[in-house]
Amino acid sequence: MTYTLAEIAAALGVEVQGDGSIQIDRVSEPATAGSWDLALAMKPDFAEQIGNGAAQAALLWQGADWQSYGLKGAIMMDRPRFGMAQLSAMMDQGQGYAAGIHPTAIIDPTAELGENVSVGPFTLIGAGTVIGANSVIASHVTIAPRVRIGEGALIHPGVRIMANTTIGARAILHGNVVIGGDGFSFVTPEKSAVEQVRSTLGDSTGTRAQAWARIASLGGVEIGDDVEVGANSTIDQGSVRATRVGSGTKIDNLVQVGHNVVIGHDCLLCAQAAVAGSTVIGNNCVLGGKSGVADNIQIGDNVIIGAASAVLSNVPAGRAMLGYPAVKMDTHIETYKALRRLPRLLREFTDLKKTVSKNGLSD
């Protein structure tokens, strides 16, 4: 799809600078941009690379001297990276999934599909399931019975959605996502070593080896509107109440959300983050990559968990956490700096000790 620079500026709600008739058919990094590309030079360091390419136009920060970069036109925004959200949507050509119902798809007669729903090859849709209008379901997707999916969903190949799952409008589920698998919930006839260690902080004396009995998952999953789940991520269903993910939350690849977890709206869960069972996470929280949250933890609104951190206790609203175990970010950084100084301090202490010992002997 080709747009004029003026059309792009209008879509972004700003005025075009220079020649608005320039034809644009894709976006590019400044150094590799061609004459039909819109160079993404959103800060001065990026703009310095414009001369290495052949771009006629660029997306720049507000107040940039666009003509000094040899451009014929420009779009300037206070927050150009935010403009990329709409700009990239305009340029996205999609995956090319075919419209209509593929003849190899298996759809239960009691399933209800809204208008303009597309279903790809070898996809299975179970009894009593409801799919909202304008949804696109790619190939090799399994949707179990008693599932409800809102309008405008985009479900990529290999996704598995288990029974008793409700998903809101405009969901995006990437390849091999599993929603509604059984929670990891097991119990022993007597108090287990794990329970003993947890209560005593390390002593498992008095417990014996036992077999684990499985607790069935009955609670389902409830996902709000405008939620995106990255490839190979899993959201387990609750034991007796639903696992819930709030509207607007975005989940990266390889993320695990345990049974009974409640996640608020507009949260970000980055790659390899894991949330253990029955934890409650507030609104507008961020879990950095490879971070982990223990079970039965309460995390308030607007909390940021740094990458590779392990949250083992409740976190109040508005706090930034880092480390293992996670503590306030400034505390962790102070502690880390102190640890780095320890070898030098130890050497100084050793030298001082030798000096004191020598002085003592000379007396």
mmCIF file of C-alpha atoms in Angstrom:
data_model
loop_
_atom_site.group_PDB
_atom_site.id
_atom_site.type_symbol
_atom_site.label_atom_id
_atom_site.label_comp_id
_atom_site.label_asym_id
_atom_site.label_seq_id
_atom_site.Cartn_x
_atom_site.Cartn_y
_atom_site.Cartn_z
ATOM 1 C CA MET A 1 0.000 0.000 0.000
ATOM 2 C CA THR A 2 1.338 3.392 -1.003
ATOM 3 C CA TYR A 3 0.499 6.653 0.757
ATOM 4 C CA THR A 4 1.523 10.241 0.218
ATOM 5 C CA LEU A 5 3.432 11.920 3.003
ATOM 6 C CA ALA A 6 0.450 14.237 3.493
ATOM 7 C CA GLU A 7 -1.904 11.267 3.947
ATOM 8 C CA ILE A 8 0.365 9.787 6.591
ATOM 9 C CA ALA A 9 0.623 13.104 8.429
ATOM 10 C CA ALA A 10 -3.173 13.464 8.418
ATOM 11 C CA ALA A 11 -3.587 9.948 9.819
ATOM 12 C CA LEU A 12 -1.176 10.845 12.621
ATOM 13 C CA GLY A 13 -2.997 14.103 13.325
ATOM 14 C CA VAL A 14 -0.096 16.427 12.495
ATOM 15 C CA GLU A 15 0.845 18.807 9.676
ATOM 16 C CA VAL A 16 3.158 17.712 6.900
ATOM 17 C CA GLN A 17 6.390 19.638 6.445
ATOM 18 C CA GLY A 18 7.649 20.272 2.907
ATOM 19 C CA ASP A 19 6.466 18.243 -0.083
ATOM 20 C CA GLY A 20 3.353 16.319 0.944
ATOM 21 C CA SER A 21 3.097 14.537 -2.420
ATOM 22 C CA ILE A 22 6.109 12.293 -1.771
ATOM 23 C CA GLN A 23 5.094 8.647 -2.246
ATOM 24 C CA ILE A 24 5.760 6.319 0.696
ATOM 25 C CA ASP A 25 5.291 2.554 0.576
ATOM 26 C CA ARG A 26 7.164 1.404 3.676
ATOM 27 C CA VAL A 27 9.138 2.535 6.726
ATOM 28 C CA SER A 28 12.843 1.969 7.241
ATOM 29 C CA GLU A 29 15.836 2.736 9.402
ATOM 30 C CA PRO A 30 17.527 5.937 8.204
ATOM 31 C CA ALA A 31 20.783 4.373 7.007
ATOM 32 C CA THR A 32 19.043 1.841 4.749
ATOM 33 C CA ALA A 33 16.052 3.904 3.593
ATOM 34 C CA GLY A 34 15.275 4.166 -0.112
ATOM 35 C CA SER A 35 13.582 7.006 -1.952
ATOM 36 C CA TRP A 36 10.087 5.542 -1.318
ATOM 37 C CA ASP A 37 10.767 4.820 2.358
ATOM 38 C CA LEU A 38 9.853 6.930 5.369
ATOM 39 C CA ALA A 39 12.994 7.074 7.497
ATOM 40 C CA LEU A 40 12.339 6.583 11.214
ATOM 41 C CA ALA A 41 14.719 9.171 12.654
ATOM 42 C CA MET A 42 13.000 9.808 15.954
ATOM 43 C CA LYS A 43 15.965 11.343 17.774
ATOM 44 C CA PRO A 44 19.130 13.194 16.720
ATOM 45 C CA ASP A 45 21.382 10.125 16.883
ATOM 46 C CA PHE A 46 19.156 8.367 14.349
ATOM 47 C CA ALA A 47 18.818 11.446 12.146
ATOM 48 C CA GLU A 48 22.589 11.608 11.678
ATOM 49 C CA GLN A 49 22.288 8.382 9.654
ATOM 50 C CA ILE A 50 19.862 9.838 7.088
ATOM 51 C CA GLY A 51 22.718 10.834 4.799
ATOM 52 C CA ASN A 52 23.778 7.189 4.509
ATOM 53 C CA GLY A 53 20.465 6.314 2.840
ATOM 54 C CA ALA A 54 18.303 7.756 0.086
ATOM 55 C CA ALA A 55 15.206 8.830 2.027
ATOM 56 C CA GLN A 56 13.282 11.865 0.814
ATOM 57 C CA ALA A 57 11.157 12.061 3.972
ATOM 58 C CA ALA A 58 11.449 11.135 7.632
ATOM 59 C CA LEU A 59 9.535 10.883 10.892
ATOM 60 C CA LEU A 60 11.307 13.285 13.262
ATOM 61 C CA TRP A 61 10.966 14.774 16.728
ATOM 62 C CA GLN A 62 9.173 18.087 17.173
ATOM 63 C CA GLY A 63 11.351 21.080 16.323
ATOM 64 C CA ALA A 64 13.895 19.178 14.242
ATOM 65 C CA ASP A 65 15.619 21.107 11.440
ATOM 66 C CA TRP A 66 14.457 18.625 8.797
ATOM 67 C CA GLN A 67 15.878 20.542 5.839
ATOM 68 C CA SER A 68 19.389 20.335 7.264
ATOM 69 C CA TYR A 69 19.271 16.573 6.686
ATOM 70 C CA GLY A 70 18.675 17.014 2.958
ATOM 71 C CA LEU A 71 15.037 15.890 3.133
ATOM 72 C CA LYS A 72 12.243 17.042 0.827
ATOM 73 C CA GLY A 73 9.546 16.497 3.450
ATOM 74 C CA ALA A 74 9.028 15.461 7.049
ATOM 75 C CA ILE A 75 6.545 14.563 9.743
ATOM 76 C CA MET A 76 7.345 15.884 13.228
ATOM 77 C CA MET A 77 5.745 14.752 16.477
ATOM 78 C CA ASP A 78 6.213 15.423 20.185
ATOM 79 C CA ARG A 79 6.436 11.675 20.707
ATOM 80 C CA PRO A 80 7.350 10.084 17.362
ATOM 81 C CA ARG A 81 7.631 6.594 18.798
ATOM 82 C CA PHE A 82 3.937 6.779 19.723
ATOM 83 C CA GLY A 83 3.215 7.751 16.139
ATOM 84 C CA MET A 84 4.838 4.491 15.094
ATOM 85 C CA ALA A 85 1.878 2.587 16.564
ATOM 86 C CA GLN A 86 -0.534 3.985 13.970
ATOM 87 C CA LEU A 87 2.097 4.255 11.253
ATOM 88 C CA SER A 88 3.101 0.598 11.529
ATOM 89 C CA ALA A 89 -0.578 -0.428 11.469
ATOM 90 C CA MET A 90 -1.007 1.479 8.199
ATOM 91 C CA MET A 91 1.979 -0.290 6.652
ATOM 92 C CA ASP A 92 1.189 -3.770 7.976
ATOM 93 C CA GLN A 93 0.178 -6.058 5.097
ATOM 94 C CA GLY A 94 -0.882 -8.834 7.465
ATOM 95 C CA GLN A 95 -0.248 -12.559 7.133
ATOM 96 C CA GLY A 96 -2.420 -13.094 4.083
ATOM 97 C CA TYR A 97 -4.866 -15.484 5.734
ATOM 98 C CA ALA A 98 -7.624 -16.440 3.287
ATOM 99 C CA ALA A 99 -11.184 -15.280 3.874
ATOM 100 C CA GLY A 100 -14.016 -17.744 4.437
ATOM 101 C CA ILE A 101 -14.162 -21.208 5.963
ATOM 102 C CA HIS A 102 -11.593 -23.689 4.655
ATOM 103 C CA PRO A 103 -13.128 -27.037 3.648
ATOM 104 C CA THR A 104 -10.791 -28.967 5.961
ATOM 105 C CA ALA A 105 -11.901 -27.028 9.049
ATOM 106 C CA ILE A 106 -14.083 -29.007 11.472
ATOM 107 C CA ILE A 107 -16.763 -26.857 13.107
ATOM 108 C CA ASP A 108 -19.325 -28.350 15.456
ATOM 109 C CA PRO A 109 -22.898 -27.690 14.273
ATOM 110 C CA THR A 110 -23.731 -26.011 17.593
ATOM 111 C CA ALA A 111 -20.860 -23.513 17.348
ATOM 112 C CA GLU A 112 -21.863 -19.942 16.474
ATOM 113 C CA LEU A 113 -19.701 -17.900 14.119
ATOM 114 C CA GLY A 114 -20.394 -14.205 13.600
ATOM 115 C CA GLU A 115 -20.349 -12.393 10.280
ATOM 116 C CA ASN A 116 -17.141 -12.414 8.217
ATOM 117 C CA VAL A 117 -15.349 -14.962 10.390
ATOM 118 C CA SER A 118 -12.469 -16.714 8.604
ATOM 119 C CA VAL A 119 -11.326 -20.203 9.600
ATOM 120 C CA GLY A 120 -8.136 -21.725 8.199
ATOM 121 C CA PRO A 121 -7.197 -25.290 7.227
ATOM 122 C CA PHE A 122 -7.383 -28.123 9.771
ATOM 123 C CA THR A 123 -8.830 -25.940 12.511
ATOM 124 C CA LEU A 124 -11.238 -27.456 15.043
ATOM 125 C CA ILE A 125 -14.033 -25.492 16.757
ATOM 126 C CA GLY A 126 -15.953 -27.304 19.488
ATOM 127 C CA ALA A 127 -19.571 -27.529 20.548
ATOM 128 C CA GLY A 128 -21.281 -24.445 21.924
ATOM 129 C CA THR A 129 -18.373 -22.156 21.141
ATOM 130 C CA VAL A 130 -19.141 -18.585 20.026
ATOM 131 C CA ILE A 131 -16.782 -16.613 17.763
ATOM 132 C CA GLY A 132 -17.392 -12.879 17.297
ATOM 133 C CA ALA A 133 -17.756 -11.133 13.948
ATOM 134 C CA ASN A 134 -14.733 -10.299 11.787
ATOM 135 C CA SER A 135 -12.465 -12.711 13.632
ATOM 136 C CA VAL A 136 -9.655 -14.476 11.784
ATOM 137 C CA ILE A 137 -8.668 -17.968 12.890
ATOM 138 C CA ALA A 138 -5.629 -19.378 11.106
ATOM 139 C CA SER A 139 -4.724 -22.991 10.378
ATOM 140 C CA HIS A 140 -4.256 -25.807 12.891
ATOM 141 C CA VAL A 141 -6.039 -24.003 15.714
ATOM 142 C CA THR A 142 -7.997 -25.959 18.315
ATOM 143 C CA ILE A 143 -10.861 -24.222 20.108
ATOM 144 C CA ALA A 144 -12.561 -26.500 22.624
ATOM 145 C CA PRO A 145 -16.263 -26.537 23.531
ATOM 146 C CA ARG A 146 -17.839 -23.730 25.574
ATOM 147 C CA VAL A 147 -15.429 -20.997 24.496
ATOM 148 C CA ARG A 148 -16.488 -17.407 23.817
ATOM 149 C CA ILE A 149 -14.308 -15.098 21.719
ATOM 150 C CA GLY A 150 -15.215 -11.471 21.012
ATOM 151 C CA GLU A 151 -15.278 -9.712 17.678
ATOM 152 C CA GLY A 152 -12.189 -8.878 15.666
ATOM 153 C CA ALA A 153 -9.943 -11.572 17.141
ATOM 154 C CA LEU A 154 -6.770 -12.633 15.322
ATOM 155 C CA ILE A 155 -5.692 -16.162 16.220
ATOM 156 C CA HIS A 156 -2.474 -17.372 14.618
ATOM 157 C CA PRO A 157 -1.555 -20.988 13.721
ATOM 158 C CA GLY A 158 -1.235 -23.636 16.398
ATOM 159 C CA VAL A 159 -3.147 -21.859 19.157
ATOM 160 C CA ARG A 160 -5.000 -24.051 21.664
ATOM 161 C CA ILE A 161 -7.946 -22.615 23.587
ATOM 162 C CA MET A 162 -9.410 -25.004 26.127
ATOM 163 C CA ALA A 163 -12.980 -25.286 27.410
ATOM 164 C CA ASN A 164 -14.581 -22.638 29.642
ATOM 165 C CA THR A 165 -12.453 -19.800 28.288
ATOM 166 C CA THR A 166 -13.838 -16.323 27.610
ATOM 167 C CA ILE A 167 -11.815 -13.887 25.513
ATOM 168 C CA GLY A 168 -12.861 -10.304 24.789
ATOM 169 C CA ALA A 169 -12.831 -8.296 21.578
ATOM 170 C CA ARG A 170 -9.803 -7.699 19.357
ATOM 171 C CA ALA A 171 -7.592 -10.298 20.984
ATOM 172 C CA ILE A 172 -4.351 -11.253 19.238
ATOM 173 C CA LEU A 173 -3.014 -14.715 20.041
ATOM 174 C CA HIS A 174 0.308 -15.652 18.466
ATOM 175 C CA GLY A 175 1.518 -19.075 17.410
ATOM 176 C CA ASN A 176 1.232 -22.007 19.835
ATOM 177 C CA VAL A 177 -0.358 -20.065 22.667
ATOM 178 C CA VAL A 178 -2.223 -22.334 25.088
ATOM 179 C CA ILE A 179 -5.064 -20.787 27.079
ATOM 180 C CA GLY A 180 -6.975 -22.766 29.667
ATOM 181 C CA GLY A 181 -4.641 -25.688 30.252
ATOM 182 C CA ASP A 182 -4.900 -27.304 33.670
ATOM 183 C CA GLY A 183 -3.251 -25.484 36.538
ATOM 184 C CA PHE A 184 -0.221 -27.028 38.239
ATOM 185 C CA SER A 185 -2.053 -27.995 41.411
ATOM 186 C CA PHE A 186 -1.209 -31.096 43.454
ATOM 187 C CA VAL A 187 -1.620 -32.149 47.083
ATOM 188 C CA THR A 188 -0.385 -34.893 49.427
ATOM 189 C CA PRO A 189 -2.420 -36.850 52.009
ATOM 190 C CA GLU A 190 -0.280 -35.428 54.813
ATOM 191 C CA LYS A 191 1.773 -32.266 55.186
ATOM 192 C CA SER A 192 4.412 -32.319 52.455
ATOM 193 C CA ALA A 193 8.100 -31.515 52.723
ATOM 194 C CA VAL A 194 7.462 -28.404 50.631
ATOM 195 C CA GLU A 195 4.886 -27.115 53.121
ATOM 196 C CA GLN A 196 7.201 -27.928 56.028
ATOM 197 C CA VAL A 197 10.168 -26.131 54.476
ATOM 198 C CA ARG A 198 8.018 -23.141 53.706
ATOM 199 C CA SER A 199 6.739 -22.832 57.267
ATOM 200 C CA THR A 200 10.122 -23.470 58.931
ATOM 201 C CA LEU A 201 12.268 -21.725 56.322
ATOM 202 C CA GLY A 202 14.395 -24.751 55.606
ATOM 203 C CA ASP A 203 13.698 -27.664 57.962
ATOM 204 C CA SER A 204 11.902 -30.665 56.431
ATOM 205 C CA THR A 205 12.356 -32.908 59.495
ATOM 206 C CA GLY A 206 9.404 -35.148 60.254
ATOM 207 C CA THR A 207 7.968 -35.367 56.749
ATOM 208 C CA ARG A 208 7.905 -38.484 54.616
ATOM 209 C CA ALA A 209 7.849 -39.167 50.897
ATOM 210 C CA GLN A 210 4.305 -39.190 49.497
ATOM 211 C CA ALA A 211 2.551 -39.435 46.145
ATOM 212 C CA TRP A 212 0.990 -36.314 44.684
ATOM 213 C CA ALA A 213 -2.776 -36.224 44.075
ATOM 214 C CA ARG A 214 -3.996 -34.060 41.205
ATOM 215 C CA ILE A 215 -6.481 -31.232 41.830
ATOM 216 C CA ALA A 216 -8.665 -30.789 38.749
ATOM 217 C CA SER A 217 -9.028 -27.326 37.224
ATOM 218 C CA LEU A 218 -12.646 -26.158 37.086
ATOM 219 C CA GLY A 219 -12.407 -22.369 37.003
ATOM 220 C CA GLY A 220 -11.696 -21.486 33.375
ATOM 221 C CA VAL A 221 -10.005 -18.341 32.045
ATOM 222 C CA GLU A 222 -11.434 -14.836 31.530
ATOM 223 C CA ILE A 223 -9.536 -12.429 29.279
ATOM 224 C CA GLY A 224 -10.604 -8.837 28.615
ATOM 225 C CA ASP A 225 -10.612 -6.751 25.442
ATOM 226 C CA ASP A 226 -7.531 -5.776 23.410
ATOM 227 C CA VAL A 227 -5.268 -8.370 25.005
ATOM 228 C CA GLU A 228 -2.267 -9.717 23.068
ATOM 229 C CA VAL A 229 -0.486 -12.952 23.968
ATOM 230 C CA GLY A 230 2.903 -13.779 22.429
ATOM 231 C CA ALA A 231 4.071 -17.048 20.909
ATOM 232 C CA ASN A 232 4.353 -20.127 23.129
ATOM 233 C CA SER A 233 2.886 -18.421 26.180
ATOM 234 C CA THR A 234 0.459 -20.217 28.475
ATOM 235 C CA ILE A 235 -2.373 -19.078 30.720
ATOM 236 C CA ASP A 236 -3.646 -21.857 32.998
ATOM 237 C CA GLN A 237 -7.250 -22.097 34.055
ATOM 238 C CA GLY A 238 -8.220 -21.598 37.674
ATOM 239 C CA SER A 239 -8.933 -24.326 40.184
ATOM 240 C CA VAL A 240 -12.416 -23.201 41.266
ATOM 241 C CA ARG A 241 -12.436 -19.572 40.086
ATOM 242 C CA ALA A 242 -11.251 -18.132 36.810
ATOM 243 C CA THR A 243 -7.739 -17.004 35.996
ATOM 244 C CA ARG A 244 -8.257 -13.413 34.803
ATOM 245 C CA VAL A 245 -6.319 -11.075 32.516
ATOM 246 C CA GLY A 246 -7.530 -7.478 32.300
ATOM 247 C CA SER A 247 -8.248 -5.471 29.164
ATOM 248 C CA GLY A 248 -5.311 -3.947 27.325
ATOM 249 C CA THR A 249 -2.708 -6.222 28.885
ATOM 250 C CA LYS A 250 0.101 -7.374 26.577
ATOM 251 C CA ILE A 251 1.937 -10.643 27.176
ATOM 252 C CA ASP A 252 5.236 -11.405 25.429
ATOM 253 C CA ASN A 253 6.542 -14.758 24.162
ATOM 254 C CA LEU A 254 7.271 -17.645 26.547
ATOM 255 C CA VAL A 255 5.327 -16.280 29.506
ATOM 256 C CA GLN A 256 3.645 -18.531 32.090
ATOM 257 C CA VAL A 257 0.549 -17.358 33.979
ATOM 258 C CA GLY A 258 -0.475 -19.821 36.682
ATOM 259 C CA HIS A 259 -3.895 -20.897 37.906
ATOM 260 C CA ASN A 260 -6.119 -18.431 39.791
ATOM 261 C CA VAL A 261 -3.835 -15.509 38.887
ATOM 262 C CA VAL A 262 -5.508 -12.124 38.460
ATOM 263 C CA ILE A 263 -3.756 -9.565 36.250
ATOM 264 C CA GLY A 264 -5.133 -6.030 35.987
ATOM 265 C CA HIS A 265 -5.612 -3.892 32.904
ATOM 266 C CA ASP A 266 -2.859 -2.441 30.711
ATOM 267 C CA CYS A 267 -0.032 -4.528 32.143
ATOM 268 C CA LEU A 268 3.095 -5.682 30.287
ATOM 269 C CA LEU A 269 4.566 -9.138 30.909
ATOM 270 C CA CYS A 270 7.890 -9.454 29.089
ATOM 271 C CA ALA A 271 9.465 -12.622 27.712
ATOM 272 C CA GLN A 272 10.000 -15.558 30.084
ATOM 273 C CA ALA A 273 8.190 -13.882 32.969
ATOM 274 C CA ALA A 274 6.323 -16.337 35.185
ATOM 275 C CA VAL A 275 3.528 -15.735 37.668
ATOM 276 C CA ALA A 276 2.732 -18.513 40.150
ATOM 277 C CA GLY A 277 -0.751 -19.518 41.226
ATOM 278 C CA SER A 278 -3.224 -17.237 43.026
ATOM 279 C CA THR A 279 -1.071 -14.123 42.742
ATOM 280 C CA VAL A 280 -2.887 -10.821 42.151
ATOM 281 C CA ILE A 281 -1.238 -8.137 40.013
ATOM 282 C CA GLY A 282 -2.705 -4.638 39.841
ATOM 283 C CA ASN A 283 -3.249 -2.325 36.884
ATOM 284 C CA ASN A 284 -0.515 -0.808 34.697
ATOM 285 C CA CYS A 285 2.219 -3.069 36.032
ATOM 286 C CA VAL A 286 5.331 -4.206 34.143
ATOM 287 C CA LEU A 287 7.127 -7.519 34.675
ATOM 288 C CA GLY A 288 10.569 -7.450 33.063
ATOM 289 C CA GLY A 289 11.966 -10.346 31.091
ATOM 290 C CA LYS A 290 12.729 -13.522 33.048
ATOM 291 C CA SER A 291 11.174 -12.121 36.214
ATOM 292 C CA GLY A 292 9.257 -14.429 38.511
ATOM 293 C CA VAL A 293 6.498 -13.909 41.051
ATOM 294 C CA ALA A 294 5.836 -16.434 43.830
ATOM 295 C CA ASP A 295 2.376 -17.795 44.553
ATOM 296 C CA ASN A 296 -0.234 -15.957 46.643
ATOM 297 C CA ILE A 297 1.522 -12.590 46.276
ATOM 298 C CA GLN A 298 -0.264 -9.219 46.115
ATOM 299 C CA ILE A 299 1.222 -6.612 43.762
ATOM 300 C CA GLY A 300 -0.284 -3.121 43.694
ATOM 301 C CA ASP A 301 -0.967 -0.831 40.740
ATOM 302 C CA ASN A 302 1.827 0.810 38.723
ATOM 303 C CA VAL A 303 4.553 -1.553 39.918
ATOM 304 C CA ILE A 304 7.632 -2.180 37.765
ATOM 305 C CA ILE A 305 9.578 -5.412 38.261
ATOM 306 C CA GLY A 306 13.065 -5.350 36.736
ATOM 307 C CA ALA A 307 14.376 -8.125 34.504
ATOM 308 C CA ALA A 308 15.368 -11.425 36.156
ATOM 309 C CA SER A 309 13.945 -10.353 39.511
ATOM 310 C CA ALA A 310 12.189 -12.756 41.880
ATOM 311 C CA VAL A 311 9.251 -11.339 43.818
ATOM 312 C CA LEU A 312 8.813 -13.331 47.026
ATOM 313 C CA SER A 313 6.667 -10.929 49.074
ATOM 314 C CA ASN A 314 3.877 -8.411 48.579
ATOM 315 C CA VAL A 315 4.685 -5.200 46.703
ATOM 316 C CA PRO A 316 2.842 -1.921 47.415
ATOM 317 C CA ALA A 317 1.542 0.267 44.601
ATOM 318 C CA GLY A 318 3.935 2.451 42.650
ATOM 319 C CA ARG A 319 7.136 0.672 43.609
ATOM 320 C CA ALA A 320 10.036 -0.289 41.321
ATOM 321 C CA MET A 321 11.633 -3.609 42.309
ATOM 322 C CA LEU A 322 14.839 -5.358 41.307
ATOM 323 C CA GLY A 323 16.949 -8.340 42.334
ATOM 324 C CA TYR A 324 16.738 -11.746 43.951
ATOM 325 C CA PRO A 325 14.867 -11.533 46.181
ATOM 326 C CA ALA A 326 13.326 -8.388 44.740
ATOM 327 C CA VAL A 327 13.731 -5.254 46.852
ATOM 328 C CA LYS A 328 13.277 -1.565 46.089
ATOM 329 C CA MET A 329 15.336 -0.755 43.022
ATOM 330 C CA ASP A 330 17.422 1.940 44.714
ATOM 331 C CA THR A 331 18.142 -0.406 47.631
ATOM 332 C CA HIS A 332 19.249 -3.158 45.264
ATOM 333 C CA ILE A 333 21.564 -0.815 43.360
ATOM 334 C CA GLU A 334 23.064 0.495 46.610
ATOM 335 C CA THR A 335 23.630 -3.080 47.809
ATOM 336 C CA TYR A 336 25.166 -4.086 44.482
ATOM 337 C CA LYS A 337 27.601 -1.181 44.601
ATOM 338 C CA ALA A 338 28.535 -2.119 48.164
ATOM 339 C CA LEU A 339 29.187 -5.725 47.123
ATOM 340 C CA ARG A 340 31.473 -4.579 44.326
ATOM 341 C CA ARG A 341 33.494 -2.604 46.854
ATOM 342 C CA LEU A 342 33.915 -5.568 49.214
ATOM 343 C CA PRO A 343 37.053 -7.100 47.594
ATOM 344 C CA ARG A 344 38.868 -3.763 47.748
ATOM 345 C CA LEU A 345 37.720 -3.181 51.320
ATOM 346 C CA LEU A 346 38.887 -6.673 52.264
ATOM 347 C CA ARG A 347 42.328 -6.005 50.793
ATOM 348 C CA GLU A 348 42.533 -2.701 52.647
ATOM 349 C CA PHE A 349 41.439 -4.405 55.854
ATOM 350 C CA THR A 350 44.074 -7.125 55.394
ATOM 351 C CA ASP A 351 46.786 -4.527 54.804
ATOM 352 C CA LEU A 352 45.635 -2.555 57.839
ATOM 353 C CA LYS A 353 45.633 -5.711 59.956
ATOM 354 C CA LYS A 354 49.209 -6.468 58.907
ATOM 355 C CA THR A 355 50.255 -2.926 59.772
ATOM 356 C CA VAL A 356 48.632 -3.104 63.197
ATOM 357 C CA SER A 357 50.247 -6.502 63.865
ATOM 358 C CA LYS A 358 53.702 -5.214 62.938
ATOM 359 C CA ASN A 359 53.312 -2.154 65.115
ATOM 360 C CA GLY A 360 52.197 -4.349 67.981
ATOM 361 C CA LEU A 361 55.276 -6.571 67.653
ATOM 362 C CA SER A 362 57.636 -3.595 67.439
ATOM 363 C CA ASP A 363 56.274 -2.244 70.698
#
